[in-house]
Amino acid sequence: MSEYRLKRRVQFSETDLAGFVHFSWFFRYMEEAEHSLWREAGLSIVPSNPAIGFPRLATSFEYFRPLTFEDEFDICIRIAEITDKTMSYKCLLTKDDEKVAAGTLTMACVQRLPDGKMTMISIPEGIRSRFEVVTDMND
Amino acid sequence: MSEYRLKRRVQFSETDLAGFVHFSWFFRYMEEAEHSLWREAGLSIVPSNPAIGFPRLATSFEYFRPLTFEDEFDICIRIAEITDKTMSYKCLLTKDDEKVAAGTLTMACVQRLPDGKMTMISIPEGIRSRFEVVTDMND
Amino acid sequence: MSEYRLKRRVQFSETDLAGFVHFSWFFRYMEEAEHSLWREAGLSIVPSNPAIGFPRLATSFEYFRPLTFEDEFDICIRIAEITDKTMSYKCLLTKDDEKVAAGTLTMACVQRLPDGKMTMISIPEGIRSRFEVVTDMND
Amino acid sequence: MSEYRLKRRVQFSETDLAGFVHFSWFFRYMEEAEHSLWREAGLSIVPSNPAIGFPRLATSFEYFRPLTFEDEFDICIRIAEITDKTMSYKCLLTKDDEKVAAGTLTMACVQRLPDGKMTMISIPEGIRSRFEVVTDMND
């Protein structure tokens, strides 16, 4: 798996008094698509081994057009890079084929140590093998 | 401890396109006051013993006046009832001494069993002893 | 229209540190079903006439079982009562035919006056005529 | 005004099942500090003229350490750049003087046209004159 496309509708509680979706919601939209990609790959971002997790290292969004209540839009998430311990996505939101917003997300694979601290570890092979970087990011 | 009063300001992301605070946010306001009450009593609603928790059994709100961006308001939470395994609160939100909303919340003390299920248990004495029911709810 | 059934999956950002869906989210689930019911009736809860709105008067939830990440569940919302100026719903959440939570929601039809205040008005006939109370609430 | 510092405590509903604050919440923390900065400057980000608004063009966060329930932390927001029609902030979250996360936010001043579209306009002088870029971003 290297990408996933999801249709979504704006809910009332996602809007703010300006009448549009609050800018923080785009990060939740991106994450919904990420977890759908994992499910499509037969995985869960919450692994059965509770000592392993995938915290976020960095994320961003650029906004081109607002979304408003009941708008239907598309979320496309793609794997942009995989390293030994991290994975990065690019995400594009569109409505009627017009660009709405573009996001990035980088996360790490970590293990929780007995003292509660976290240390970055190699992505387990059973997870790593299900994903690959998209061949043409400009598609 | 039997009550706690908290000042709070409406944040932008708590409003919706109608221009007012979304009705679901009042439950988070009430919970912020509940957890402040527990801190004031020297406790945390997330106990050091991770096998014990306080899930919600029932909650409600009645709405009298809307709140909007940057409004300052008061939250007063009071303990209305304590039973062996449950505790119930009443919560009143006011702005400039006018009633905004009135809520209720009942929660139980539970223990997580090894199979992941939860069973209601008596509220531990170290917690029970810190709280008491308000003497005059009409105050 | 008198009822609507919606399938929904728990998203990661809807969970809290206890590992379950935060209790405030159930009110957003209920509202998603309400707005789906209105769309199914050919309407939008945000009418083209911006002077009319549908603020909430009262709402409640009882919780029977927790929901956790990636759970699929069903939301059934039904119209329990229609008066001249208000409408009330009952809402049942189930997972694999087991009761998860039961909610209620009452909202009013209001008009915004030129001074910004709101006054309750009769539900417009074009809206009122699309809905009816469910005949058997015990179904 | 060129910066604002805010103390904040992590609320229960801001955590997710991993036990830490969900990454989308940092954008709301940054926005709370932004609006506090505006209030400190005698302004509101929601101006009395409803035709003017300040939508976001771009935002980002880098995460260094997790935050968990009841953590107290500091938010420092600083104005990094002001152009004719835009303003950019840098934001640093710290806990006990350790870096937690670093964010950026760029917003534009827009006017809503009669057809509902938005066009970027110069920041009004009454607003522009209250803010200035911090002199030493490395402070």
XYZ file of C-alpha atoms in Angstrom:
556
model
C 0.000 0.000 0.000
C 1.242 3.453 -0.776
C -1.884 5.603 -0.856
C -5.511 5.802 0.208
C -8.432 7.940 -0.903
C -11.306 8.728 1.414
C -14.571 10.647 0.923
C -15.684 12.727 3.896
C -18.432 15.209 4.719
C -17.965 18.274 6.937
C -19.836 17.922 10.238
C -21.448 20.860 12.050
C -19.189 20.601 15.110
C -16.110 20.961 12.862
C -17.038 24.516 11.857
C -16.243 27.697 13.792
C -17.924 31.092 14.008
C -16.261 32.228 10.777
C -18.543 29.680 9.095
C -15.759 27.373 7.902
C -13.989 24.253 9.157
C -11.548 25.183 11.937
C -7.964 24.818 10.727
C -7.101 22.267 13.442
C -9.623 19.804 11.985
C -7.550 19.235 8.853
C -5.018 17.344 10.988
C -7.779 15.006 12.149
C -8.958 14.537 8.581
C -5.392 13.596 7.568
C -5.138 11.166 10.470
C -8.460 9.523 9.568
C -7.040 8.862 6.103
C -3.763 7.561 7.580
C -5.584 5.032 9.763
C -7.779 3.987 6.840
C -4.581 3.346 4.851
C -3.289 1.139 7.673
C -6.564 -0.799 7.871
C -6.503 -1.259 4.089
C -3.007 -2.725 4.590
C -4.433 -5.148 7.162
C -2.909 -3.280 10.092
C -3.946 -1.049 12.971
C -1.995 2.041 14.015
C -2.663 0.776 17.567
C -0.752 -2.508 17.487
C -1.642 -5.485 19.668
C 1.747 -4.968 21.352
C 1.025 -1.975 23.604
C 4.744 -1.270 24.084
C 4.980 -0.002 20.489
C 3.506 3.257 19.277
C 3.672 5.789 16.471
C 3.895 9.342 17.856
C 4.074 12.284 15.482
C 7.383 14.114 14.908
C 6.159 16.909 12.655
C 3.097 17.975 10.711
C 1.923 20.883 8.577
C -0.932 22.156 6.441
C -1.284 24.789 3.736
C -4.824 26.064 3.162
C -6.101 27.115 -0.277
C -9.899 27.175 0.032
C -12.284 26.960 2.989
C -14.618 24.049 3.642
C -18.060 24.636 5.080
C -20.914 22.628 6.638
C -22.040 19.577 4.654
C -19.320 20.005 2.010
C -18.223 16.673 0.587
C -14.508 16.463 -0.052
C -11.776 13.961 -0.878
C -8.714 13.142 1.176
C -5.775 11.493 -0.587
C -2.888 10.363 1.618
C 0.366 9.046 0.155
C 3.541 7.664 1.649
C 6.309 10.097 0.758
C 9.243 8.528 2.594
C 10.068 5.492 4.716
C 13.256 5.350 6.776
C 14.368 2.744 9.277
C 12.448 4.367 12.145
C 10.103 6.897 10.533
C 7.412 7.221 7.884
C 6.243 10.419 6.170
C 2.991 11.145 4.371
C 1.740 13.785 2.016
C -1.954 14.534 2.035
C -4.143 16.450 -0.409
C -7.713 17.567 0.259
C -9.838 18.405 -2.767
C -13.442 19.412 -3.350
C -14.896 19.043 -6.846
C -11.292 18.597 -8.089
C -10.184 21.932 -6.635
C -7.329 21.928 -4.129
C -8.530 22.709 -0.610
C -5.442 22.010 1.500
C -2.136 20.133 1.438
C -0.608 18.490 4.492
C 2.465 16.593 5.618
C 2.929 14.224 8.533
C 6.017 12.437 9.833
C 5.790 9.832 12.547
C 8.260 7.589 14.312
C 8.077 4.048 15.607
C 8.813 4.035 19.347
C 9.028 1.528 22.144
C 7.941 2.382 25.658
C 10.638 1.452 28.160
C 9.806 0.116 31.643
C 10.500 3.586 33.119
C 7.814 5.098 30.895
C 10.265 6.795 28.511
C 10.097 6.203 24.786
C 12.928 5.298 22.449
C 12.802 5.220 18.644
C 13.127 1.725 17.170
C 13.150 0.217 13.689
C 9.677 -0.186 12.196
C 8.858 -3.911 12.661
C 9.208 -5.870 9.412
C 5.588 -7.069 9.607
C 4.530 -3.438 9.335
C 7.321 -2.142 7.090
C 6.632 -4.795 4.450
C 3.051 -3.641 3.910
C 3.939 -0.138 2.803
C 5.922 1.454 0.026
C 6.639 4.974 -1.126
C 4.461 6.227 -3.993
C 6.376 6.113 -7.249
C 5.195 9.433 -8.619
C 4.369 12.127 -6.078
C 3.285 14.507 -8.841
C 0.507 12.247 -10.014
C -14.627 19.265 49.385
C -18.116 19.545 48.045
C -17.914 22.232 45.367
C -15.547 24.130 43.100
C -15.862 27.369 41.154
C -13.849 28.017 38.019
C -13.551 31.025 35.693
C -13.230 30.205 32.011
C -13.107 32.075 28.713
C -14.662 30.814 25.472
C -12.015 29.863 22.912
C -12.448 30.344 19.164
C -12.307 26.626 18.369
C -15.218 25.996 20.761
C -17.652 27.996 18.610
C -19.593 26.710 15.610
C -20.991 28.374 12.499
C -24.051 29.583 14.411
C -21.611 31.870 16.215
C -22.027 30.265 19.657
C -20.283 27.585 21.692
C -21.198 24.132 20.352
C -23.473 22.316 22.815
C -21.040 19.381 23.197
C -18.440 21.716 24.724
C -20.477 22.239 27.894
C -19.711 18.648 28.897
C -15.987 19.409 28.614
C -16.427 22.579 30.664
C -18.199 20.544 33.366
C -15.408 17.954 33.303
C -12.714 20.642 33.635
C -14.459 21.825 36.794
C -14.797 18.251 38.085
C -11.062 17.613 37.678
C -10.252 20.967 39.315
C -12.413 19.903 42.269
C -10.434 16.662 42.548
C -7.102 18.521 42.387
C -8.346 20.925 45.062
C -9.073 17.828 47.162
C -5.482 16.662 46.624
C -6.499 13.943 44.158
C -6.324 13.159 40.465
C -9.220 11.628 38.535
C -6.494 9.479 36.926
C -5.259 7.541 39.955
C -1.754 6.160 40.257
C -3.363 2.698 40.254
C -4.162 2.236 36.558
C -6.604 -0.600 37.312
C -9.087 1.890 38.771
C -11.084 4.366 36.722
C -14.142 6.600 36.813
C -16.245 6.154 33.657
C -19.421 8.172 33.215
C -22.829 6.531 33.671
C -25.063 9.446 32.690
C -24.866 13.151 31.918
C -27.163 15.952 30.808
C -27.317 19.670 30.101
C -30.082 22.228 29.848
C -29.238 25.398 27.908
C -30.651 28.818 28.806
C -28.416 31.354 27.046
C -25.724 31.004 24.381
C -22.035 31.704 24.976
C -19.907 33.291 22.292
C -16.225 33.926 21.530
C -14.213 35.514 24.351
C -17.133 35.417 26.791
C -15.957 34.982 30.353
C -18.168 32.715 32.422
C -18.254 30.862 35.723
C -18.572 27.139 36.270
C -19.784 25.913 39.655
C -19.714 22.159 40.220
C -21.216 20.573 43.340
C -21.429 17.043 44.646
C -25.108 16.120 44.681
C -24.906 12.488 45.792
C -22.341 9.911 46.855
C -23.213 6.224 46.992
C -20.963 3.253 47.651
C -19.860 2.977 44.008
C -20.998 6.212 42.350
C -20.785 9.976 42.667
C -23.102 12.572 41.093
C -22.494 16.242 40.383
C -24.659 19.208 39.568
C -23.062 21.978 37.529
C -24.198 25.539 36.867
C -22.698 27.857 34.257
C -23.327 31.559 34.688
C -22.234 34.723 32.899
C -22.572 38.032 34.710
C -24.791 36.224 37.244
C -27.212 35.078 34.552
C -27.824 31.341 34.169
C -26.252 29.980 30.992
C -26.650 26.211 31.400
C -27.212 23.546 34.058
C -25.663 20.094 33.896
C -25.596 16.789 35.727
C -22.972 14.042 35.714
C -22.937 10.639 37.382
C -19.840 8.491 37.375
C -18.915 5.121 38.804
C -15.747 3.721 40.301
C -14.628 0.677 38.318
C -11.804 -1.831 38.355
C -10.378 -3.273 35.174
C -10.234 -7.059 35.354
C -7.387 -9.064 33.768
C -9.678 -9.926 30.812
C -10.137 -6.214 30.059
C -13.698 -6.038 31.376
C -14.699 -3.510 34.022
C -16.624 -4.110 37.222
C -18.032 -1.483 39.579
C -16.306 -1.361 42.974
C -16.665 0.697 46.147
C -15.005 4.107 45.901
C -11.686 3.684 47.793
C -11.822 5.246 51.273
C -8.808 7.479 50.486
C -10.919 9.101 47.778
C -14.358 8.853 49.422
C -13.133 10.628 52.563
C -12.136 13.768 50.645
C -15.606 14.538 49.328
C -18.998 15.277 50.784
C -22.407 16.196 49.429
C -23.230 19.919 49.467
C -25.562 20.716 52.326
C -27.839 23.081 50.466
C -28.271 22.474 46.751
C -30.528 25.514 46.415
C -27.830 27.885 47.507
C -39.077 10.967 7.917
C -39.097 9.860 11.499
C -35.806 8.015 11.949
C -32.332 7.521 10.499
C -29.690 4.830 10.948
C -26.012 5.565 10.464
C -22.898 3.378 10.608
C -19.834 5.015 12.127
C -16.290 4.026 13.090
C -14.455 5.355 16.151
C -11.573 7.647 15.187
C -8.309 7.854 17.137
C -8.802 11.490 18.156
C -12.150 10.607 19.753
C -10.502 8.414 22.407
C -9.029 9.596 25.707
C -6.272 8.242 27.952
C -8.661 5.731 29.521
C -8.586 4.037 26.108
C -12.256 4.656 25.283
C -14.287 7.272 23.414
C -14.600 10.426 25.542
C -18.164 10.835 26.810
C -18.572 14.253 25.140
C -18.185 12.640 21.696
C -21.512 10.821 21.941
C -23.272 14.178 21.584
C -21.437 14.764 18.312
C -22.329 11.267 17.120
C -25.999 11.988 17.892
C -25.789 15.302 16.035
C -24.200 13.649 12.970
C -27.203 11.318 12.844
C -29.622 14.223 13.318
C -28.130 16.125 10.377
C -28.144 12.968 8.242
C -31.860 12.616 9.036
C -32.443 16.192 7.860
C -30.466 15.614 4.648
C -32.464 12.427 4.022
C -35.576 14.594 4.391
C -34.186 16.957 1.738
C -33.324 19.637 4.288
C -30.300 21.202 5.951
C -30.156 22.061 9.645
C -28.473 25.269 8.437
C -31.302 26.828 6.424
C -30.739 29.194 3.523
C -32.458 31.849 5.648
C -29.687 32.778 8.086
C -32.164 34.434 10.485
C -33.540 31.010 11.460
C -31.654 28.507 13.591
C -32.112 25.421 15.747
C -30.281 25.809 19.072
C -30.399 23.002 21.623
C -32.588 23.295 24.722
C -31.574 20.087 26.489
C -29.622 16.893 25.882
C -28.569 13.794 27.784
C -26.781 10.459 27.452
C -26.737 7.248 29.450
C -23.700 5.024 28.903
C -23.865 1.219 29.015
C -20.667 -0.008 27.325
C -17.487 1.763 26.225
C -16.430 2.207 22.614
C -12.792 1.994 21.621
C -10.573 2.816 18.616
C -11.761 1.421 15.278
C -14.993 0.033 16.751
C -17.813 0.075 14.225
C -21.163 0.989 15.731
C -24.681 1.970 14.720
C -26.504 5.175 15.535
C -30.296 5.199 15.345
C -32.008 8.555 15.817
C -35.803 8.867 16.063
C -38.162 11.778 16.414
C -39.845 11.416 19.805
C -41.922 14.581 19.887
C -42.774 17.577 17.710
C -44.418 20.667 19.191
C -45.162 24.001 17.565
C -41.682 25.374 18.283
C -39.574 22.360 19.326
C -38.524 18.897 18.198
C -37.153 16.085 20.386
C -35.109 13.055 19.401
C -34.202 9.783 21.025
C -30.941 8.187 19.964
C -29.598 4.681 20.494
C -26.018 3.590 19.870
C -25.396 -0.122 19.449
C -22.388 -2.293 18.622
C -23.003 -5.841 17.411
C -26.613 -5.439 18.591
C -25.550 -4.616 22.157
C -26.663 -1.294 23.634
C -23.772 1.152 23.976
C -25.524 4.393 24.935
C -28.927 6.107 24.795
C -29.345 9.837 24.233
C -32.006 12.508 24.061
C -31.945 15.899 22.360
C -34.504 18.704 22.298
C -34.069 21.710 20.058
C -36.071 24.805 19.324
C -36.697 26.818 16.193
C -35.559 30.410 16.737
C -35.394 33.634 14.798
C -32.573 36.106 15.275
C -33.909 39.585 15.850
C -32.155 42.704 14.509
C -30.695 43.361 18.004
C -28.994 39.949 17.977
C -31.394 38.347 20.449
C -33.224 35.128 19.603
C -36.921 34.395 19.973
C -38.609 31.012 19.587
C -40.901 30.752 16.555
C -43.118 28.081 15.024
C -41.172 25.534 12.970
C -41.752 26.617 9.333
C -44.304 24.399 7.573
C -41.783 23.504 4.835
C -39.666 21.885 7.534
C -42.443 20.634 9.835
C -44.137 18.752 7.019
C -41.064 16.599 6.332
C -40.944 15.008 9.778
C -43.212 12.902 11.920
C -42.965 11.233 15.303
C -42.061 7.532 15.225
C -45.145 5.429 15.820
C -43.555 2.881 18.119
C -40.671 4.089 20.254
C -40.181 0.622 21.714
C -39.395 -0.905 18.364
C 2.933 43.913 21.197
C 5.214 41.308 19.737
C 4.828 38.308 22.044
C 2.641 36.715 24.673
C 3.247 34.009 27.280
C 0.423 31.854 28.578
C 0.292 29.121 31.229
C -2.015 26.202 30.446
C -2.909 22.859 31.939
C -3.651 19.718 29.914
C -7.324 18.728 30.145
C -8.527 15.103 30.129
C -10.442 15.455 26.867
C -7.262 16.605 25.104
C -5.541 13.235 25.610
C -5.884 10.167 23.383
C -5.569 6.438 24.034
C -1.772 6.626 23.796
C -1.984 8.575 27.062
C -0.686 11.870 25.650
C -2.164 15.058 24.213
C -3.395 14.429 20.658
C -1.151 16.196 18.146
C -4.039 18.257 16.720
C -4.512 19.991 20.078
C -1.214 21.872 19.789
C -2.751 23.997 17.034
C -5.557 24.993 19.398
C -3.032 25.779 22.132
C -1.152 28.040 19.682
C -4.393 29.745 18.671
C -5.366 30.348 22.314
C -2.045 32.157 22.761
C -2.572 34.123 19.528
C -5.961 35.389 20.663
C -4.555 36.247 24.103
C -1.871 38.297 22.339
C -4.584 40.164 20.427
C -6.597 40.811 23.582
C -3.434 42.063 25.308
C -3.080 44.458 22.363
C -6.640 45.689 22.965
C -8.013 43.839 19.941
C -10.171 40.849 19.088
C -9.358 38.427 16.267
C -13.114 38.620 15.541
C -13.435 42.287 14.607
C -16.629 44.276 15.028
C -16.678 44.560 11.218
C -17.915 41.087 10.220
C -16.742 41.563 6.623
C -13.105 41.254 7.753
C -11.509 38.008 8.895
C -8.164 36.332 9.449
C -8.123 32.853 7.899
C -5.029 30.700 8.181
C -2.714 30.222 5.185
C -0.274 27.718 6.660
C 0.648 26.135 9.964
C 3.043 23.529 11.320
C 4.276 21.857 14.491
C 7.370 19.889 15.449
C 6.996 17.665 18.515
C 9.874 17.017 20.936
C 8.241 15.639 24.113
C 4.733 14.427 24.898
C 2.334 16.197 27.249
C 0.010 14.214 29.469
C -3.036 14.799 31.693
C -2.727 17.646 34.203
C 0.714 18.710 32.914
C 1.253 22.437 33.294
C 3.089 23.998 30.383
C 3.976 27.375 28.908
C 3.034 28.702 25.497
C 5.106 31.557 24.068
C 3.854 33.090 20.820
C 5.894 35.686 18.916
C 5.299 37.680 15.783
C 7.886 36.533 13.255
C 6.845 38.560 10.217
C 4.306 41.177 9.185
C 3.627 41.936 5.534
C 1.001 44.164 3.992
C -1.666 41.441 4.050
C -0.282 38.683 6.276
C 1.129 38.044 9.726
C 3.264 35.072 10.838
C 3.873 33.719 14.321
C 6.354 31.375 15.910
C 5.227 29.462 18.951
C 7.181 27.496 21.535
C 5.675 25.149 24.108
C 7.807 24.305 27.116
C 7.319 22.321 30.309
C 9.715 22.914 33.206
C 11.953 24.776 30.721
C 12.217 21.771 28.411
C 11.070 22.180 24.809
C 7.816 20.334 24.140
C 6.878 21.543 20.652
C 7.522 24.378 18.191
C 4.885 25.751 15.859
C 4.392 28.264 13.073
C 1.244 29.982 11.868
C 0.653 32.375 8.978
C -2.646 34.135 8.518
C -4.027 36.641 6.068
C -6.384 39.562 6.377
C -9.381 39.041 4.081
C -12.565 40.821 3.171
C -15.750 38.944 2.361
C -17.227 40.153 -0.889
C -21.010 40.377 -1.450
C -20.902 37.102 -3.438
C -19.450 35.285 -0.410
C -15.926 35.032 -1.844
C -12.925 36.309 0.096
C -10.153 38.552 -1.149
C -6.925 39.403 0.663
C -6.676 43.033 1.775
C -4.134 45.163 3.628
C -4.228 44.698 7.397
C -6.167 47.755 8.687
C -3.856 50.359 10.238
C -5.751 50.231 13.550
C -4.694 46.609 13.826
C -1.294 46.799 12.120
C -0.110 49.569 14.445
C -0.581 47.444 17.568
C 1.861 44.725 16.539
C 5.531 44.514 15.723
C 7.977 41.760 14.867
C 10.093 40.502 17.777
C 13.584 41.910 17.564
C 15.456 38.752 18.495
C 13.837 35.486 17.520
C 16.654 33.504 19.157
C 15.923 34.885 22.575
